Short mmCIF file of C-alpha atoms in Angstrom, two decimals:
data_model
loop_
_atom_site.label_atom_id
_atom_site.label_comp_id
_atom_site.label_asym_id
_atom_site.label_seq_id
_atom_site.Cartn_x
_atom_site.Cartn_y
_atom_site.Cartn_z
CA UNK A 1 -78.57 -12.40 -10.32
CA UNK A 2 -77.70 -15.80 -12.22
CA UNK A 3 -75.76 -18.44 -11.04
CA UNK A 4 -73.05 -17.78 -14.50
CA UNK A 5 -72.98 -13.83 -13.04
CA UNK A 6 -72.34 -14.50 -9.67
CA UNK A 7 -69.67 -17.18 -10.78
CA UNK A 8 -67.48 -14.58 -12.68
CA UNK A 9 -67.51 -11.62 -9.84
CA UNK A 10 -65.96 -14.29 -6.99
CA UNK A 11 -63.16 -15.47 -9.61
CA UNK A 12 -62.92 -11.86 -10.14
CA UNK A 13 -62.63 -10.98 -6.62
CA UNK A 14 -60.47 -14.11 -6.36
CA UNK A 15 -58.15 -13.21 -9.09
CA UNK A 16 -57.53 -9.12 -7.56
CA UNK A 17 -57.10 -10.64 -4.13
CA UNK A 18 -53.90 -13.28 -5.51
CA UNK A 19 -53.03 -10.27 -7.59
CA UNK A 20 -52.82 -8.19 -4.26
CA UNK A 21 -50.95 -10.87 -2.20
CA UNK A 22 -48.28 -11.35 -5.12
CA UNK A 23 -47.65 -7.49 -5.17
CA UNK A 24 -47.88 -8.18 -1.17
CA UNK A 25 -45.24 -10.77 -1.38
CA UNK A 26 -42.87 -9.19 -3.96
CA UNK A 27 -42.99 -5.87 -1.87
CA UNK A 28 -42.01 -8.01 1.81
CA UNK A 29 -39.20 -10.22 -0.55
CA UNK A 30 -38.11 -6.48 -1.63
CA UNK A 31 -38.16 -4.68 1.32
CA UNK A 32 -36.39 -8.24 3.53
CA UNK A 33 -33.44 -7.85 0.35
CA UNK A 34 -33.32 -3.81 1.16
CA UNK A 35 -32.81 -4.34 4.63
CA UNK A 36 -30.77 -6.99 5.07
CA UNK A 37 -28.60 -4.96 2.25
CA UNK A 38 -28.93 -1.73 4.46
CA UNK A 39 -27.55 -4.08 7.73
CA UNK A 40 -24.49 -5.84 6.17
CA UNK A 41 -23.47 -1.78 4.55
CA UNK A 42 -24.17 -0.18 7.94
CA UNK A 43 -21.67 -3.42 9.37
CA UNK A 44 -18.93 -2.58 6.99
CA UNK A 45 -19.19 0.82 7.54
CA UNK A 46 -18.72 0.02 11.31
CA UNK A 47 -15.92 -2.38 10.23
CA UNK A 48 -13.89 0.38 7.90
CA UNK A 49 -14.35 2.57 10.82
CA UNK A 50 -12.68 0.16 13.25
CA UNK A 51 -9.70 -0.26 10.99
CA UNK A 52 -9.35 3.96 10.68
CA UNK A 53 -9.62 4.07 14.77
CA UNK A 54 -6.91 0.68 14.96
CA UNK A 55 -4.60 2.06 12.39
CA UNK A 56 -4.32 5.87 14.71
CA UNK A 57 -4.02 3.68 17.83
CA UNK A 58 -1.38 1.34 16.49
CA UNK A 59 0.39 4.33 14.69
CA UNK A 60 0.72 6.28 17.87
CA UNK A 61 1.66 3.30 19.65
CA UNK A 62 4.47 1.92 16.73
CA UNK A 63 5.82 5.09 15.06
CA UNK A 64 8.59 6.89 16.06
CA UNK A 65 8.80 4.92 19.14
CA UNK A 66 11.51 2.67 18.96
CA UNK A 67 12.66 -0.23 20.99
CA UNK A 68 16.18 -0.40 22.18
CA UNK A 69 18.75 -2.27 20.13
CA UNK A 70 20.48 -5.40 20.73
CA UNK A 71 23.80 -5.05 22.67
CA UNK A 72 26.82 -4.33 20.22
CA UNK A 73 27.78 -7.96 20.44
CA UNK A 74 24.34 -9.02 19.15
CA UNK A 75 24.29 -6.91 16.44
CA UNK A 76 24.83 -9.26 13.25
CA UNK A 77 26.20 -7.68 9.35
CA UNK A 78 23.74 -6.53 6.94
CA UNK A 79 24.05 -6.22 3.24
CA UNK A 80 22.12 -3.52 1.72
CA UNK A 81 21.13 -4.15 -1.89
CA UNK A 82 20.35 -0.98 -4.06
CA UNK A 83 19.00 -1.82 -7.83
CA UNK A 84 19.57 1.33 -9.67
CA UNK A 85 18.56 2.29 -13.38
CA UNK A 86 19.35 5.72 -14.58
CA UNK A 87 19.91 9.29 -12.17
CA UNK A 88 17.20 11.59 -10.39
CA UNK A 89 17.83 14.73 -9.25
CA UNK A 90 18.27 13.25 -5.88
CA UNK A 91 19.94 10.42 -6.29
CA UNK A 92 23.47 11.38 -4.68
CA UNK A 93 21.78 12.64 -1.73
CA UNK A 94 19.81 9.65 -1.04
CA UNK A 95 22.92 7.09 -1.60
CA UNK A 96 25.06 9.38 0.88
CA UNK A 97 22.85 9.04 3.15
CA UNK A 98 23.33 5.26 3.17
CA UNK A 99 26.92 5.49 3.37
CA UNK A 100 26.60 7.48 6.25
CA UNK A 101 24.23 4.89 8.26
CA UNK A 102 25.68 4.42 11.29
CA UNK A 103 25.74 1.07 12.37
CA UNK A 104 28.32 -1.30 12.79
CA UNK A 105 29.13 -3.93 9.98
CA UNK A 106 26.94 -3.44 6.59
CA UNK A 107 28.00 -3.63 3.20
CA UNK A 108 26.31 -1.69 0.34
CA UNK A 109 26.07 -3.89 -2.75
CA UNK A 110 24.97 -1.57 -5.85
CA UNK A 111 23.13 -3.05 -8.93
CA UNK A 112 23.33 -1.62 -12.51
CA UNK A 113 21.69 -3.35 -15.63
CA UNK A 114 25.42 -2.20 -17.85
CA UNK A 115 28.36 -0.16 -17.68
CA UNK A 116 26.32 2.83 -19.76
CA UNK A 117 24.23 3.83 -16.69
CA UNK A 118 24.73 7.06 -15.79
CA UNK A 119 24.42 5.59 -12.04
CA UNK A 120 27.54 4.49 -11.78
CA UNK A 121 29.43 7.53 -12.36
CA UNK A 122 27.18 8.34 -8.88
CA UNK A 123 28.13 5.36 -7.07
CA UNK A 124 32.02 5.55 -7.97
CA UNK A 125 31.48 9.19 -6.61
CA UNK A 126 30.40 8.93 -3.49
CA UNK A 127 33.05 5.24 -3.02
CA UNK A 128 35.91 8.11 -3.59
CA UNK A 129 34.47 10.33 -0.93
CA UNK A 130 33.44 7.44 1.54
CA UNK A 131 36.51 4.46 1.26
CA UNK A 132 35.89 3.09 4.54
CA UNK A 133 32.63 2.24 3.55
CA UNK A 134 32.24 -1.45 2.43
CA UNK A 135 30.60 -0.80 -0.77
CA UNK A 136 30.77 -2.79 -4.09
CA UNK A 137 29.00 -2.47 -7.75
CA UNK A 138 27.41 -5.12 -9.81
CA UNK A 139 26.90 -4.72 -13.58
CA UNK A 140 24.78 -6.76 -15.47
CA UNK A 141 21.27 -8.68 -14.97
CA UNK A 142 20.85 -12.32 -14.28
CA UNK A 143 17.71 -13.39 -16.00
CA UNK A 144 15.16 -15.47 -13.86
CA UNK A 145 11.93 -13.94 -15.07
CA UNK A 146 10.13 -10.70 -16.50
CA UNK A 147 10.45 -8.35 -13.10
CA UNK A 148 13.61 -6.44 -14.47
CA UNK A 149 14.14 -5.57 -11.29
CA UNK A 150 14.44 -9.19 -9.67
CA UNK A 151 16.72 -9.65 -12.62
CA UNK A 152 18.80 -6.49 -11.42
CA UNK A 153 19.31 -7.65 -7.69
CA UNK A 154 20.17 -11.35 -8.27
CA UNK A 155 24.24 -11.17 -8.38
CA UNK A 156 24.32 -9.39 -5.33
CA UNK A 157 21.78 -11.23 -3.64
CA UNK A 158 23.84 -14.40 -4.02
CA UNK A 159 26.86 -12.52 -3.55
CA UNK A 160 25.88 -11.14 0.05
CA UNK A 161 28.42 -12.08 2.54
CA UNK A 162 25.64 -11.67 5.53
CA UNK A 163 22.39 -12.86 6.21
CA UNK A 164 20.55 -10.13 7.33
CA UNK A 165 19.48 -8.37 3.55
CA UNK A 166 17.93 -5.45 2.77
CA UNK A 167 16.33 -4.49 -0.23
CA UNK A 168 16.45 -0.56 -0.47
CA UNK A 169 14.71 1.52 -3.76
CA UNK A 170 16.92 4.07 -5.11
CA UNK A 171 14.28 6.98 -4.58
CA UNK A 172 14.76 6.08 -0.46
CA UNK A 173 16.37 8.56 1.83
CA UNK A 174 17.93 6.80 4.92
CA UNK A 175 18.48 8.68 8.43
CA UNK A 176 21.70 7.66 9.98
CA UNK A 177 19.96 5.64 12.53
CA UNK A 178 17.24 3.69 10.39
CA UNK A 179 19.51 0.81 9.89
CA UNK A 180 19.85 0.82 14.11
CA UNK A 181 15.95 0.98 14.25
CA UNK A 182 14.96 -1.77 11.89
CA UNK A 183 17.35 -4.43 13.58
CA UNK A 184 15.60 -3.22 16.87
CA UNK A 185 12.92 -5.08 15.12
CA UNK A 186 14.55 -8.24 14.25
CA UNK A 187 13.47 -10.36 17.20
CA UNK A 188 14.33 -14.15 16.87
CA UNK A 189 10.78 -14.79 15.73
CA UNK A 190 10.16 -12.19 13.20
CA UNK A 191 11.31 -12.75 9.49
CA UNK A 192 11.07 -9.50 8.17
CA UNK A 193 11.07 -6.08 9.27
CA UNK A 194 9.39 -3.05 6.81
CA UNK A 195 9.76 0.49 6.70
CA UNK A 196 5.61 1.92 6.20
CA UNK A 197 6.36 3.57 3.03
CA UNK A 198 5.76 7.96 3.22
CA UNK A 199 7.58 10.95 1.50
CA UNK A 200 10.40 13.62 2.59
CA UNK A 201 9.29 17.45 2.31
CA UNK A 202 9.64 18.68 -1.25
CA UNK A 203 8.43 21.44 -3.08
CA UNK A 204 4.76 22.11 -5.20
CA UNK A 205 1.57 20.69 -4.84
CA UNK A 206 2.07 17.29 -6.33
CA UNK A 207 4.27 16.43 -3.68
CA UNK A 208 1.87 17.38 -1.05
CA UNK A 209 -0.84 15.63 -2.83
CA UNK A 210 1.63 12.37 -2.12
CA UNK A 211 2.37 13.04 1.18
CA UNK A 212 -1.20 12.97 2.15
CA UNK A 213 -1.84 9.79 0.31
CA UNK A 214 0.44 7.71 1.89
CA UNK A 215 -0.10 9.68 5.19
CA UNK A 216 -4.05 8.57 4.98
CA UNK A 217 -4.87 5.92 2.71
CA UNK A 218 -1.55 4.33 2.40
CA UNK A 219 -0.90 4.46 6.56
CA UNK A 220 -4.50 3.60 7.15
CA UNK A 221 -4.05 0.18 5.58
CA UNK A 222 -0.59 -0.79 6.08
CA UNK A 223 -1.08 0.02 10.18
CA UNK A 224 -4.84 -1.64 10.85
CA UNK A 225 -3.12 -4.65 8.33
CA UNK A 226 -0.11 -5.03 10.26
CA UNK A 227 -1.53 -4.75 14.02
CA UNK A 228 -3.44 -7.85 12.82
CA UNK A 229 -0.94 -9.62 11.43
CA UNK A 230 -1.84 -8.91 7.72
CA UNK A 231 0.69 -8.96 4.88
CA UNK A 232 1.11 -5.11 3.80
CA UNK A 233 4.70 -5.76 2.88
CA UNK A 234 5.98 -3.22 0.10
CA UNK A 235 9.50 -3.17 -1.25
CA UNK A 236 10.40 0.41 -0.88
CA UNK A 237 13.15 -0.86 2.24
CA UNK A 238 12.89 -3.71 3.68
CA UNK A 239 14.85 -6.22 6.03
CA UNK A 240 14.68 -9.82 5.99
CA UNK A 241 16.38 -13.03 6.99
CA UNK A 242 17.87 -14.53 3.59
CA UNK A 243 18.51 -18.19 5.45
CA UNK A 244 14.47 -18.23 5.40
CA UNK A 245 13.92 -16.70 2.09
CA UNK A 246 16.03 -19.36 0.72
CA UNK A 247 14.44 -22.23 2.07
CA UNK A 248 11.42 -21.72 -0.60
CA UNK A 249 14.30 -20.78 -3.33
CA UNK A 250 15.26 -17.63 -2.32
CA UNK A 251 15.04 -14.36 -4.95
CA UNK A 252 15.26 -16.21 -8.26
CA UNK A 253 11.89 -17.72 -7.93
CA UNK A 254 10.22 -13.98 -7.98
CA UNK A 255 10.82 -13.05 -10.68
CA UNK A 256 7.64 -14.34 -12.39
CA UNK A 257 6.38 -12.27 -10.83
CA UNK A 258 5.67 -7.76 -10.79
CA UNK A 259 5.33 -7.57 -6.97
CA UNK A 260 8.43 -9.58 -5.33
CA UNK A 261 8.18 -7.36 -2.35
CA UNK A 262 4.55 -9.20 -1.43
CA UNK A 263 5.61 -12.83 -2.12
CA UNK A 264 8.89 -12.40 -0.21
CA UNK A 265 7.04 -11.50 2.75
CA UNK A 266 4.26 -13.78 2.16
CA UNK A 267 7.24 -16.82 1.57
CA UNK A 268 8.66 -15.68 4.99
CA UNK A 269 5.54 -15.39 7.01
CA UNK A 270 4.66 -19.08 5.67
CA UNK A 271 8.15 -20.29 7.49
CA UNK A 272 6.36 -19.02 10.29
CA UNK A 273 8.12 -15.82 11.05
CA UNK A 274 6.35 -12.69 11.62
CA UNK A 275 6.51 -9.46 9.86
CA UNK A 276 6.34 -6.40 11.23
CA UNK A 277 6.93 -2.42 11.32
CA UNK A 278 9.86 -0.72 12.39
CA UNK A 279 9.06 2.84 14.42
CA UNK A 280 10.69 4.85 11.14
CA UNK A 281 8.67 5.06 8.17
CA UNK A 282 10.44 4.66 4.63
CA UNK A 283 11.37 8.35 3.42
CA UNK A 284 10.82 8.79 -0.35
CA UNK A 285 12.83 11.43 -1.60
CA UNK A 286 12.54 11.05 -5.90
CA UNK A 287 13.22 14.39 -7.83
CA UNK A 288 11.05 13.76 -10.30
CA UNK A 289 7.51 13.58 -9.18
CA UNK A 290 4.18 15.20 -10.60
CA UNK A 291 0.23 14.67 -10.35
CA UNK A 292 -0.27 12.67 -13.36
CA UNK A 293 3.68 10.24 -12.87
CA UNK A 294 1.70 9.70 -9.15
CA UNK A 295 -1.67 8.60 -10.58
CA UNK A 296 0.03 5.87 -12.99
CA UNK A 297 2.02 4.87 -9.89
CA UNK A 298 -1.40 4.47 -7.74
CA UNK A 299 -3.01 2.65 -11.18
CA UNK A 300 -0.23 0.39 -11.27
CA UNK A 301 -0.66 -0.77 -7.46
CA UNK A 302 -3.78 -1.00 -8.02
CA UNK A 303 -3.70 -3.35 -10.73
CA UNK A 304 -1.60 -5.70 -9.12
CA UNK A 305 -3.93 -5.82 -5.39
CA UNK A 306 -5.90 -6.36 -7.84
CA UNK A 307 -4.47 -9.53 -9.15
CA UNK A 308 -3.30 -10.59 -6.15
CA UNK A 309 -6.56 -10.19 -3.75
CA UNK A 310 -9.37 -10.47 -6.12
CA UNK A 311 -11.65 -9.63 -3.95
CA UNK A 312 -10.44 -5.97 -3.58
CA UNK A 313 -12.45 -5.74 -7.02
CA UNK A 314 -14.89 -4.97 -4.36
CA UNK A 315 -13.90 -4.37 -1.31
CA UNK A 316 -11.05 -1.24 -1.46
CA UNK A 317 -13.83 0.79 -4.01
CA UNK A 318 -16.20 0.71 -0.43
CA UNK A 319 -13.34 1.20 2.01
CA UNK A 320 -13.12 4.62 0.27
CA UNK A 321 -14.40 7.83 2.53
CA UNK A 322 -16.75 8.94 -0.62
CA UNK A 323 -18.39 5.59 -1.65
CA UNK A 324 -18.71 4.25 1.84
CA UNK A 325 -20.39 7.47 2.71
CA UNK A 326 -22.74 7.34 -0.13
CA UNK A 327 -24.18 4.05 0.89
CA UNK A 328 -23.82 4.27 4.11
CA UNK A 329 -25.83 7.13 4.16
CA UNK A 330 -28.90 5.58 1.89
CA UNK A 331 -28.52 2.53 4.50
CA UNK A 332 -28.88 5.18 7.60
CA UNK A 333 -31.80 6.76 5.85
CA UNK A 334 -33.50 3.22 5.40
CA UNK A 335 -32.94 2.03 8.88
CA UNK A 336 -33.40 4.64 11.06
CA UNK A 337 -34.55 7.42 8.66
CA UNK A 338 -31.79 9.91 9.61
CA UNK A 339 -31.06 12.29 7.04
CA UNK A 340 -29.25 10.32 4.39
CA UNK A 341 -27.11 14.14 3.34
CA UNK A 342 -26.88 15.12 6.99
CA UNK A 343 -25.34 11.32 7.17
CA UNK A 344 -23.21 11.88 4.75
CA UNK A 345 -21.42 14.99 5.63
CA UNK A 346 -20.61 14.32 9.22
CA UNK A 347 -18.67 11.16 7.79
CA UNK A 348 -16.96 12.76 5.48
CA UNK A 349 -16.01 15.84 8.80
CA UNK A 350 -15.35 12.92 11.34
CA UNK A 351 -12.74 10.97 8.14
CA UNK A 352 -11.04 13.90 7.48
CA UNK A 353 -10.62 14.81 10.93
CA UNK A 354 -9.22 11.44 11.96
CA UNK A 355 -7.30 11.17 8.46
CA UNK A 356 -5.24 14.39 9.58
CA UNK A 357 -4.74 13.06 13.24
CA UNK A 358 -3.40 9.88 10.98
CA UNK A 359 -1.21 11.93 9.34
CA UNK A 360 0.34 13.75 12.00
CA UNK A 361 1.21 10.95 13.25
CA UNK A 362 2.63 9.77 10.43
CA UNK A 363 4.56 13.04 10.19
CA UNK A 364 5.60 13.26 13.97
CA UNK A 365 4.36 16.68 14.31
CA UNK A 366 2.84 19.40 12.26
CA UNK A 367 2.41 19.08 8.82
CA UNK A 368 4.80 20.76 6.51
CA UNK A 369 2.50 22.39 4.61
CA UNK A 370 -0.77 24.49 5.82
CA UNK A 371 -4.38 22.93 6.68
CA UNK A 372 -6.21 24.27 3.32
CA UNK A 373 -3.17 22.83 1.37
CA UNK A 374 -4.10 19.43 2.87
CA UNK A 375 -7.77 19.91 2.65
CA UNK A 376 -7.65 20.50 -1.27
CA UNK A 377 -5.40 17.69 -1.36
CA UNK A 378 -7.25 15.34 0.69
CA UNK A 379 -10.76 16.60 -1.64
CA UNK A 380 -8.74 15.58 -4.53
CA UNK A 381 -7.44 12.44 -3.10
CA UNK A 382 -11.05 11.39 -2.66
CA UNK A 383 -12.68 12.42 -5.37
CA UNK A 384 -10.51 10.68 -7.89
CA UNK A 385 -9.52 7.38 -5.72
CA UNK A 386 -12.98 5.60 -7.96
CA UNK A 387 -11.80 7.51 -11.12
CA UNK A 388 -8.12 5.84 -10.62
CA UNK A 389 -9.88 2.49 -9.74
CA UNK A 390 -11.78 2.46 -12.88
CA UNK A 391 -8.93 3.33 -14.70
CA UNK A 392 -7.07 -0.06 -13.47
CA UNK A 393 -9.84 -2.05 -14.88
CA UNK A 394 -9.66 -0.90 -17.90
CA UNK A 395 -6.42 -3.00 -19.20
CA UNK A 396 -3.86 -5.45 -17.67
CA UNK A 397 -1.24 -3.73 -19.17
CA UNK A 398 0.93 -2.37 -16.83
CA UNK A 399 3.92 0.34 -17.84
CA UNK A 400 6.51 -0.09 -15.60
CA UNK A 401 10.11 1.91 -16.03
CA UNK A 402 10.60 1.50 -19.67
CA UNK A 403 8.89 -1.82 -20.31
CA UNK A 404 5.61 -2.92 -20.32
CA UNK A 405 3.90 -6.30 -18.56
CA UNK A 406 0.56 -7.96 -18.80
CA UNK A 407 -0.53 -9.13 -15.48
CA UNK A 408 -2.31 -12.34 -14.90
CA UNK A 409 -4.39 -13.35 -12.04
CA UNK A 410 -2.07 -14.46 -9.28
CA UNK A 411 0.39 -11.95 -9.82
CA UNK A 412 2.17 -13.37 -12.72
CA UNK A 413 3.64 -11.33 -15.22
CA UNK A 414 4.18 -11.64 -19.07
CA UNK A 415 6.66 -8.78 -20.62
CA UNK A 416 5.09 -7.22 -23.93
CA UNK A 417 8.32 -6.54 -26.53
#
């Protein structure tokens, strides 16, 4: 064999074996990426389930459990501030039932963007039937920004004559004692005191289909957030001191902004008050409700997390049962080469099992509708939560009431004429 023969079969052998070692080396950088990918899933899924287990614990230990109240001499005024804009089928029901809060010294301080509201034939109503109460209407907007309905609630913000505020939606149906059970709450070091918004008992499917969202997802966060101290404040009815609000401007400042519920608790907590749950969650009563007015409603939320918490982007898609199960499982399989469909299913059994003991809790008892009504429900919760998240990134355009915004990052807010 010549020397020029043997020459050329060693750089061939040569040149295979480097081949082989670079397919060796890409397949070990692979396979390192896979399974360090695999660990940090199988860790958040460990981590989401954590926060499901907290948020049970913390709801059986929070919820319909309340604290006795201050002594009668302790127990300080509070102005409740309703913004209203036009009638729902409900709406006299749910405003009787705050002038029949029994506490007492409160005021009720109505809001009305003009005289043509409808609303106000409601309020003047139910001031006939209730004198005693210490109730008083405000008609017309003072503009500080976009939100209309910052705009709505600033004259009787400024004109509260106590200290103690609370900021009530119209849609909220108040127990006679819920006043009572929030200032339970209001502890010398805590700023703020929130209802965890849910839903009264109505009729259909859609409002099922609502009750079991904020009796899952919605009570899953708020509860894990807020036994950690994390800001889950919504504006549905909430209590707060105004002598703290103020001290970084008070209301007017908000209204740059579409979510004033989150910055007034965020304003508060950086005062260095807490904020916290009272045992009674927030009972939404609106008469008009359906499946598709609930999905712009979750959309709209969404978008504004969104722009609040970037980071959501990602995280709240895998916090969901479906997509957290579908990784979770290939990350199972990967590891420890457990079935990854096997995998799957029991975490989707073992979520919906300890979504309904959520719920129940939620509910204080058995659920007002049957378990198949909340299983199809719960399915169709699920399914759609990454359809409804998709459909927030599509546009920063949000449609709320009759006007439209364009959020910015940060929360901001432009209004689109």
């Amino acid at each position: 064999m010549s020397t020029a023969h043997v020459r050329d079969v060693t750089v061939t052998i040569s040149l295979e074996r480097r081949t082989h070692e670079s397919h060796h080396d890409n397949m070990s950088v692979a396979h390192y990426f896979a399974f360090s990918l695999a660990i940090i899933i199988l860790g958040g899924w460990c981590f989401v389930w954590f926060m499901h287990i907290l948020a049970i614990i913390y709801g059986k230990y929070r919820l319909h459990h309340p604290i006795p109240p201050p002594s009668p001499e302790d127990l300080q005024g509070v102005s409740i501030i309703k913004p209203l804009v036009g009638v729902d089928p409900n709406l006299y029901f749910n405003l009787e039932s705050f002038f029949t809060t029994v506490y007492p010294s409160f005021e009720l301080l109505f809001c009305l963007q003009d005289e043509s509201d409808p609303a106000l034939m409601v309020v003047k109503a139910l001031m006939e039937k209730y004198p005693k109460v210490d109730a008083k209407i405000f008609i017309g907007v003072k503009y500080v920004g976009p939100n209309g309905k910052v705009n709505n609630m600033c004259k009787a913000y400024e004109a509260a004559k106590y200290d103690l505020i609370v900021i009530s939606d119209s849609s909220i149906l108040m127990n006679p004692d819920t006043l009572m059970d929030m200032m339970s709450f209001m502890k010398p070091d805590v700023g703020l005191v929130l209802q965890m918004p849910y839903s009264c008992n109505r009729k259909g499917f859609a409002a099922v289909y609502e009750k079991v969202y904020f009796g899952t997802f919605q009570s899953r966060n708020c509860l894990s957030a807020n036994s950690v101290g994390i800001n889950c404040s919504t504006g549905m009815s909430c209590l707060f001191r105004k002598d703290v609000l103020e001290k970084s401007g008070g209301l007017a400042p908000l209204g740059k902004y579409l979510a004033e519920d989150y910055f007034i608790s965020e304003n508060i907590r950086k005062e260095g008050y807490k904020t916290v749950l009272c045992s009674q969650p927030a009972q939404q009563n609106s008469g008009h409700y359906s499946m598709s007015h609930f999905h712009q409603r979750l959309i709209r939320w969404s978008q504004l997390r969104i722009s609040l918490l970037p980071h959501l982007i990602l995280f709240e898609p895998l916090s969901e049962c479906m997509l957290m199960g579908v990784v979770a499982s290939w990350a199972a399989e990967y590891i420890f080469g457990i079935s990854s469909m096997g995998f799957f299913l029991m975490h989707v059994l073992v979520w919906f099992l300890f979504d309904y003991t959520l719920i129940t809790c939620v509910e204080n008892g058995p659920l007002p509708f049957s378990k198949f009504e909340f299983l199809v429900a719960w399915m169709l919760r699920e399914v759609l939560s990454i359809w409804l998240t998709i459909q927030s990134h599509k546009t920063s355009i949000v449609q709320w009431r009759h006007k439209k915004y364009k959020v910015l990052w940060g929360g901001t807010i432009e209004e689109i004429v």
